[in-house]
Amino acid sequence: MKEEVISFPHLASYCTPISFFLRNTTNHEIREAPKITKNTLLLGSKYAPDTVCIPFKYNLGNYIEALENGATILMQAGGGCRYGYYAEVQEKILRDLGYQFKFFSLVDGDHFTISHTFKVMKELSPTLSFFRFSYFGLLTILMIIYMDKIDALIRPRIGFALNPNEFKSLRERMLEDFSHTKGFFSLTRTYRKYKSLFLHLPINKPEKHLRIGIIGELYTAMEPFSTFFLEEELAKMNIEVKRFTNLTYLLFLKKWQTKRMLRRARKYCTYTLGADGMDNVYRAMELIDQGFDGIIHTKPFGCTPEIGAIPIIDKVCKSSDMPIIYFSFDSSTSDTGIKTRLEAFYDMIVNKKRGI
């Protein structure tokens, strides 16, 4: 009997905890999709509807590459917005292309539930106990939280590193060690070890430096390839970066913070705007209060919640003279165009800070 091979789309470095969870809760081989490249987007764009947003195209391209790489089981973990229908549409496209595979979605309707996720995992591995599922599920959650904590520590520092490659290589070593963790104690010990190592990497951070906050749609905020490695470009300009969106926020914090954010943004939003629209209005207000020098808003072309939020965010920024630039990404977006606009934005906020 041929061994089943599980694969799933990429999303930044979160393939590390996802692979860890699947390896420890199934008896199948876990084979990550090839890293995202321009070919991934070309494949997804070739077979996706023209009007669908770019995360759909990246995911579809990832699936095709995974299937060509021997995957027999595909996993989907999307929810919310139009993403709630991605699983069904992508499965239909892939079957129409002639691929044979099993398809599982970890989302129950529009959100995660423990019972549904366990049911899916039980289908994949009938002998899986609820205890093992819970143990490695909680361990995976803790891994995600630690990853996001380390990233939040890196962003204000890497732009001033004496050797930025040290941050990158150390992070890769951390993810490798995370993937081989044995339990909660060893994971926490590894996290503390790397936290200390990152804090001791040499930097030269002047007292007066530029600070920019990144807000916007979740995929373009988290997947660096989709924005032409925007955060890396900012780091090269010696800029401190703050980004709100990560898996810790989306999976565990967003639900509890929504009412508080809506109260804070009530001057501009009576209701939530769908997806992260209202969240980004709130974040723009927070960045202004914290004295940041500029805001970058990213979204896929055609993202309805963010399109609705942009006029409100623009009003918030204009009322406080906060510089903001909007980047919209699709398969036809040019990295040269993005970098040119980013450089112009940088010059503008530098001049503003100097009072020119």
Short mmCIF file of C-alpha atoms in Angstrom, two decimals:
data_model
loop_
_atom_site.label_atom_id
_atom_site.label_comp_id
_atom_site.label_asym_id
_atom_site.label_seq_id
_atom_site.Cartn_x
_atom_site.Cartn_y
_atom_site.Cartn_z
CA MET A 1 0.00 0.00 0.00
CA LYS A 2 1.38 3.38 -1.03
CA GLU A 3 2.25 5.69 1.87
CA GLU A 4 0.16 8.85 2.10
CA VAL A 5 1.98 12.20 1.92
CA ILE A 6 0.49 15.30 3.58
CA SER A 7 1.22 18.83 2.37
CA PHE A 8 -0.19 22.34 2.91
CA PRO A 9 0.38 25.92 1.67
CA HIS A 10 3.16 28.10 3.03
CA LEU A 11 2.56 31.06 5.31
CA ALA A 12 5.81 32.69 6.41
CA SER A 13 7.63 30.39 8.89
CA TYR A 14 4.48 28.86 10.33
CA CYS A 15 5.11 25.71 8.32
CA THR A 16 7.46 24.75 11.18
CA PRO A 17 4.76 24.38 13.89
CA ILE A 18 2.22 22.98 11.40
CA SER A 19 4.65 20.27 10.28
CA PHE A 20 5.52 19.57 13.92
CA PHE A 21 1.85 19.07 14.81
CA LEU A 22 1.11 16.84 11.81
CA ARG A 23 4.23 14.71 12.34
CA ASN A 24 3.20 14.01 15.92
CA THR A 25 -0.50 13.36 15.33
CA THR A 26 -0.50 11.36 12.09
CA ASN A 27 1.31 8.30 10.77
CA HIS A 28 1.82 9.84 7.34
CA GLU A 29 4.83 11.49 5.74
CA ILE A 30 4.78 15.29 6.00
CA ARG A 31 6.22 16.97 2.94
CA GLU A 32 6.12 20.76 2.97
CA ALA A 33 5.27 22.46 -0.30
CA PRO A 34 8.29 23.97 -2.07
CA LYS A 35 9.15 27.47 -0.88
CA ILE A 36 7.16 30.21 -2.55
CA THR A 37 8.74 31.59 -5.72
CA LYS A 38 7.56 33.53 -8.75
CA ASN A 39 6.66 30.19 -10.30
CA THR A 40 4.24 29.55 -7.42
CA LEU A 41 2.38 32.74 -8.28
CA LEU A 42 2.49 32.04 -12.02
CA LEU A 43 0.94 28.60 -11.48
CA GLY A 44 -1.77 29.96 -9.19
CA SER A 45 -2.57 32.86 -11.51
CA LYS A 46 -2.77 30.56 -14.53
CA TYR A 47 -5.58 28.45 -13.07
CA ALA A 48 -7.29 30.82 -10.61
CA PRO A 49 -10.13 33.18 -11.55
CA ASP A 50 -8.71 36.55 -12.62
CA THR A 51 -10.63 38.51 -9.98
CA VAL A 52 -9.66 36.38 -6.99
CA CYS A 53 -7.18 37.89 -4.52
CA ILE A 54 -3.50 37.07 -4.46
CA PRO A 55 -3.50 34.82 -1.33
CA PHE A 56 -5.78 32.44 -3.25
CA LYS A 57 -3.28 32.38 -6.14
CA TYR A 58 -0.31 31.71 -3.88
CA ASN A 59 -2.16 28.91 -2.09
CA LEU A 60 -3.31 27.32 -5.35
CA GLY A 61 0.21 27.49 -6.75
CA ASN A 62 1.52 25.89 -3.55
CA TYR A 63 -1.00 23.06 -3.89
CA ILE A 64 -0.03 22.35 -7.49
CA GLU A 65 3.67 22.29 -6.57
CA ALA A 66 2.93 20.02 -3.60
CA LEU A 67 0.94 17.59 -5.77
CA GLU A 68 3.70 17.54 -8.37
CA ASN A 69 6.08 16.82 -5.48
CA GLY A 70 4.16 13.69 -4.49
CA ALA A 71 1.51 14.94 -2.04
CA THR A 72 -1.62 12.77 -1.76
CA ILE A 73 -3.35 14.66 1.07
CA LEU A 74 -3.83 18.43 1.08
CA MET A 75 -4.68 20.47 4.18
CA GLN A 76 -6.47 23.82 4.29
CA ALA A 77 -6.75 26.03 7.36
CA GLY A 78 -8.42 29.19 6.06
CA GLY A 79 -11.39 30.98 7.54
CA GLY A 80 -13.08 34.37 7.37
CA CYS A 81 -13.75 36.76 4.50
CA ARG A 82 -13.91 35.10 1.08
CA TYR A 83 -11.18 32.80 2.37
CA GLY A 84 -13.95 30.74 3.95
CA TYR A 85 -14.78 29.42 0.46
CA TYR A 86 -11.22 28.90 -0.70
CA ALA A 87 -11.09 25.22 0.21
CA GLU A 88 -14.07 24.26 -1.94
CA VAL A 89 -13.04 26.37 -4.94
CA GLN A 90 -9.39 25.30 -4.84
CA GLU A 91 -10.33 21.64 -4.52
CA LYS A 92 -12.62 21.94 -7.56
CA ILE A 93 -9.91 23.62 -9.65
CA LEU A 94 -7.33 20.98 -8.73
CA ARG A 95 -9.70 18.10 -9.53
CA ASP A 96 -10.61 19.71 -12.85
CA LEU A 97 -6.88 19.74 -13.61
CA GLY A 98 -6.86 15.98 -13.15
CA TYR A 99 -5.10 15.65 -9.80
CA GLN A 100 -6.04 12.80 -7.48
CA PHE A 101 -5.83 13.58 -3.76
CA LYS A 102 -7.69 13.79 -0.46
CA PHE A 103 -8.63 17.23 0.81
CA PHE A 104 -9.20 18.22 4.44
CA SER A 105 -10.19 21.59 5.88
CA LEU A 106 -9.48 22.32 9.54
CA VAL A 107 -12.09 25.09 9.56
CA ASP A 108 -15.64 24.41 10.65
CA GLY A 109 -17.68 26.89 8.67
CA ASP A 110 -15.94 30.18 9.43
CA HIS A 111 -13.87 29.34 12.51
CA PHE A 112 -11.78 26.73 14.28
CA THR A 113 -13.34 24.35 16.76
CA ILE A 114 -11.50 21.73 18.76
CA SER A 115 -14.14 19.09 18.00
CA HIS A 116 -13.98 19.63 14.23
CA THR A 117 -10.19 19.72 14.15
CA PHE A 118 -9.99 16.51 16.18
CA LYS A 119 -12.53 14.90 13.86
CA VAL A 120 -10.38 15.77 10.83
CA MET A 121 -7.21 14.50 12.49
CA LYS A 122 -9.03 11.32 13.51
CA GLU A 123 -9.91 10.72 9.85
CA LEU A 124 -6.25 11.06 8.97
CA SER A 125 -5.11 8.79 11.83
CA PRO A 126 -7.90 6.60 13.28
CA THR A 127 -5.71 5.50 16.23
CA LEU A 128 -5.07 9.09 17.38
CA SER A 129 -6.16 9.61 20.99
CA PHE A 130 -7.68 12.87 22.21
CA PHE A 131 -4.90 13.13 24.79
CA ARG A 132 -2.16 13.00 22.15
CA PHE A 133 -4.11 15.41 19.94
CA SER A 134 -4.51 17.85 22.86
CA TYR A 135 -0.92 17.52 24.07
CA PHE A 136 0.69 18.25 20.72
CA GLY A 137 -1.98 20.81 19.88
CA LEU A 138 -1.12 22.83 23.00
CA LEU A 139 2.61 22.35 22.37
CA THR A 140 2.14 23.67 18.82
CA ILE A 141 0.20 26.68 20.11
CA LEU A 142 3.01 27.48 22.56
CA MET A 143 5.53 27.16 19.72
CA ILE A 144 3.57 29.68 17.64
CA ILE A 145 3.40 32.09 20.59
CA TYR A 146 7.15 31.81 21.16
CA MET A 147 7.88 32.34 17.46
CA ASP A 148 5.77 35.49 17.43
CA LYS A 149 7.44 36.78 20.60
CA ILE A 150 10.88 36.33 19.05
CA ASP A 151 9.78 38.06 15.83
CA ALA A 152 8.44 40.99 17.87
CA LEU A 153 11.85 41.18 19.54
CA ILE A 154 13.71 41.07 16.21
CA ARG A 155 11.77 43.79 14.32
CA PRO A 156 12.92 46.78 16.42
CA ARG A 157 16.56 45.56 16.32
CA ILE A 158 17.44 44.04 12.96
CA GLY A 159 17.45 47.39 11.15
CA PHE A 160 20.37 48.47 13.33
CA ALA A 161 22.29 45.19 13.43
CA LEU A 162 26.01 45.30 12.80
CA ASN A 163 25.51 42.05 10.90
CA PRO A 164 21.83 41.50 9.85
CA ASN A 165 22.63 38.01 8.59
CA GLU A 166 23.29 36.95 12.19
CA PHE A 167 19.63 37.57 12.98
CA LYS A 168 18.51 35.53 9.98
CA SER A 169 20.80 32.58 10.59
CA LEU A 170 20.03 32.52 14.32
CA ARG A 171 16.32 32.51 13.59
CA GLU A 172 16.72 29.58 11.19
CA ARG A 173 18.61 27.65 13.88
CA MET A 174 15.83 28.45 16.36
CA LEU A 175 13.13 27.12 14.03
CA GLU A 176 15.16 23.97 13.44
CA ASP A 177 15.48 23.43 17.20
CA PHE A 178 11.78 24.15 17.69
CA SER A 179 10.89 21.50 15.13
CA HIS A 180 12.71 18.84 17.20
CA THR A 181 11.30 19.81 20.59
CA LYS A 182 10.35 16.97 22.93
CA GLY A 183 7.92 18.70 25.27
CA PHE A 184 6.87 21.88 27.04
CA PHE A 185 9.96 22.14 29.22
CA SER A 186 12.42 21.72 26.35
CA LEU A 187 10.46 24.16 24.16
CA THR A 188 10.46 26.84 26.87
CA ARG A 189 14.14 26.27 27.53
CA THR A 190 14.90 26.63 23.79
CA TYR A 191 12.83 29.81 23.59
CA ARG A 192 14.65 31.39 26.54
CA LYS A 193 17.99 30.39 25.08
CA TYR A 194 17.31 32.07 21.74
CA LYS A 195 15.68 35.10 23.33
CA SER A 196 18.93 35.71 25.21
CA LEU A 197 21.00 35.12 22.07
CA PHE A 198 18.95 37.61 20.05
CA LEU A 199 19.19 40.24 22.78
CA HIS A 200 22.96 39.90 22.80
CA LEU A 201 23.46 40.28 19.06
CA PRO A 202 25.33 43.58 18.53
CA ILE A 203 23.34 46.54 17.24
CA ASN A 204 23.96 50.26 16.84
CA LYS A 205 20.59 51.90 17.38
CA PRO A 206 20.64 55.69 17.56
CA GLU A 207 18.34 57.49 19.98
CA LYS A 208 16.63 59.29 17.11
CA HIS A 209 15.59 56.78 14.47
CA LEU A 210 12.65 56.20 12.17
CA ARG A 211 9.76 53.99 13.26
CA ILE A 212 7.17 52.63 10.85
CA GLY A 213 4.11 50.50 11.59
CA ILE A 214 2.73 47.95 9.15
CA ILE A 215 -1.02 47.35 9.06
CA GLY A 216 -3.38 45.72 6.58
CA GLU A 217 -4.72 42.38 5.37
CA LEU A 218 -3.41 39.33 7.21
CA TYR A 219 -1.75 37.35 4.38
CA THR A 220 0.21 40.27 2.94
CA ALA A 221 1.17 41.27 6.48
CA MET A 222 2.57 37.83 7.36
CA GLU A 223 3.87 36.25 4.13
CA PRO A 224 7.06 38.15 3.20
CA PHE A 225 7.23 36.95 -0.41
CA SER A 226 3.79 38.43 -1.14
CA THR A 227 5.09 41.95 -0.38
CA PHE A 228 8.56 41.54 -1.92
CA PHE A 229 10.09 41.21 1.57
CA LEU A 230 8.91 44.63 2.65
CA GLU A 231 10.14 44.29 6.23
CA GLU A 232 13.63 43.39 5.04
CA GLU A 233 13.68 46.45 2.81
CA LEU A 234 12.71 48.65 5.76
CA ALA A 235 15.45 47.09 7.89
CA LYS A 236 18.01 47.95 5.19
CA MET A 237 16.90 51.58 5.60
CA ASN A 238 17.68 51.45 9.34
CA ILE A 239 14.01 51.62 10.32
CA GLU A 240 12.34 50.15 13.40
CA VAL A 241 9.32 48.12 12.32
CA LYS A 242 6.16 47.27 14.23
CA ARG A 243 3.66 44.74 12.88
CA PHE A 244 0.52 43.71 14.71
CA THR A 245 -0.77 40.75 12.69
CA ASN A 246 0.53 37.28 13.46
CA LEU A 247 -0.99 33.88 14.22
CA THR A 248 -1.01 34.54 17.96
CA TYR A 249 -3.25 37.54 17.36
CA LEU A 250 -5.49 35.91 14.77
CA LEU A 251 -6.04 32.65 16.63
CA PHE A 252 -6.09 33.74 20.27
CA LEU A 253 -6.21 37.51 20.82
CA LYS A 254 -8.44 38.98 18.12
CA LYS A 255 -11.70 37.58 19.53
CA TRP A 256 -11.04 39.10 22.97
CA GLN A 257 -9.71 42.44 21.73
CA THR A 258 -12.39 43.29 19.16
CA LYS A 259 -14.79 45.02 21.60
CA ARG A 260 -11.98 47.08 23.11
CA MET A 261 -10.71 48.11 19.66
CA LEU A 262 -14.21 49.04 18.55
CA ARG A 263 -14.70 51.24 21.62
CA ARG A 264 -11.40 52.98 20.91
CA ALA A 265 -12.30 53.51 17.23
CA ARG A 266 -15.96 54.41 17.80
CA LYS A 267 -15.38 57.93 16.49
CA TYR A 268 -14.73 56.37 13.08
CA CYS A 269 -16.36 52.89 13.17
CA THR A 270 -19.77 52.06 14.57
CA TYR A 271 -19.40 48.42 13.54
CA THR A 272 -16.63 46.07 12.53
CA LEU A 273 -15.80 46.21 8.82
CA GLY A 274 -15.16 42.52 8.22
CA ALA A 275 -11.83 40.67 8.35
CA ASP A 276 -9.26 43.07 9.89
CA GLY A 277 -10.73 46.33 8.55
CA MET A 278 -11.73 47.87 11.87
CA ASP A 279 -8.63 46.45 13.53
CA ASN A 280 -6.48 48.49 11.17
CA VAL A 281 -8.37 51.70 11.94
CA TYR A 282 -7.59 51.06 15.59
CA ARG A 283 -3.95 50.24 14.81
CA ALA A 284 -3.50 53.49 12.88
CA MET A 285 -4.76 55.37 15.95
CA GLU A 286 -2.38 53.41 18.20
CA LEU A 287 0.63 54.12 15.98
CA ILE A 288 -0.20 57.82 16.01
CA ASP A 289 -0.50 57.81 19.82
CA GLN A 290 2.85 56.00 20.09
CA GLY A 291 4.61 58.65 18.00
CA PHE A 292 5.52 56.54 14.99
CA ASP A 293 6.89 58.33 11.93
CA GLY A 294 4.83 56.60 9.26
CA ILE A 295 2.39 53.82 8.44
CA ILE A 296 2.41 51.28 5.62
CA HIS A 297 -0.88 49.60 4.70
CA THR A 298 -0.73 46.39 2.63
CA LYS A 299 -3.53 44.42 1.01
CA PRO A 300 -4.29 42.16 -1.94
CA PHE A 301 -5.87 43.91 -4.91
CA GLY A 302 -9.64 43.78 -4.52
CA CYS A 303 -9.68 43.04 -0.77
CA THR A 304 -13.15 44.41 0.10
CA PRO A 305 -12.77 44.88 3.90
CA GLU A 306 -9.52 46.80 3.45
CA ILE A 307 -10.97 48.87 0.60
CA GLY A 308 -13.73 49.86 3.02
CA ALA A 309 -11.22 50.66 5.76
CA ILE A 310 -8.83 52.77 3.66
CA PRO A 311 -10.94 56.01 3.54
CA ILE A 312 -11.38 55.80 7.32
CA ILE A 313 -7.68 55.14 7.94
CA ASP A 314 -6.86 58.02 5.61
CA LYS A 315 -9.10 60.32 7.65
CA VAL A 316 -7.45 59.18 10.88
CA CYS A 317 -3.97 59.85 9.49
CA LYS A 318 -4.83 63.22 7.95
CA SER A 319 -6.30 64.43 11.24
CA SER A 320 -2.90 63.86 12.90
CA ASP A 321 -0.63 64.62 9.93
CA MET A 322 0.60 61.02 9.92
CA PRO A 323 2.31 59.94 6.66
CA ILE A 324 0.81 56.75 5.23
CA ILE A 325 1.34 54.78 2.03
CA TYR A 326 -0.92 52.08 0.59
CA PHE A 327 0.42 49.05 -1.25
CA SER A 328 -1.91 46.77 -3.19
CA PHE A 329 -0.54 43.47 -4.49
CA ASP A 330 -1.53 41.23 -7.36
CA SER A 331 0.21 38.94 -9.84
CA SER A 332 1.01 41.94 -12.04
CA THR A 333 2.55 44.04 -9.25
CA SER A 334 6.17 45.04 -9.93
CA ASP A 335 8.78 44.78 -7.18
CA THR A 336 10.58 47.72 -8.82
CA GLY A 337 7.48 49.86 -8.54
CA ILE A 338 7.02 48.94 -4.88
CA LYS A 339 10.66 49.74 -4.04
CA THR A 340 10.50 53.07 -5.89
CA ARG A 341 7.40 54.14 -3.98
CA LEU A 342 8.92 52.90 -0.71
CA GLU A 343 12.07 54.97 -1.28
CA ALA A 344 9.95 58.06 -1.99
CA PHE A 345 7.96 57.45 1.20
CA TYR A 346 11.21 57.08 3.14
CA ASP A 347 12.48 60.42 1.79
CA MET A 348 9.21 62.06 2.76
CA ILE A 349 9.21 60.89 6.38
CA VAL A 350 12.92 61.73 6.75
CA ASN A 351 12.25 65.28 5.57
CA LYS A 352 9.21 65.54 7.83
CA LYS A 353 11.25 64.41 10.82
CA ARG A 354 13.90 66.99 9.98
CA GLY A 355 11.25 69.67 9.64
CA ILE A 356 11.94 70.26 5.98
#
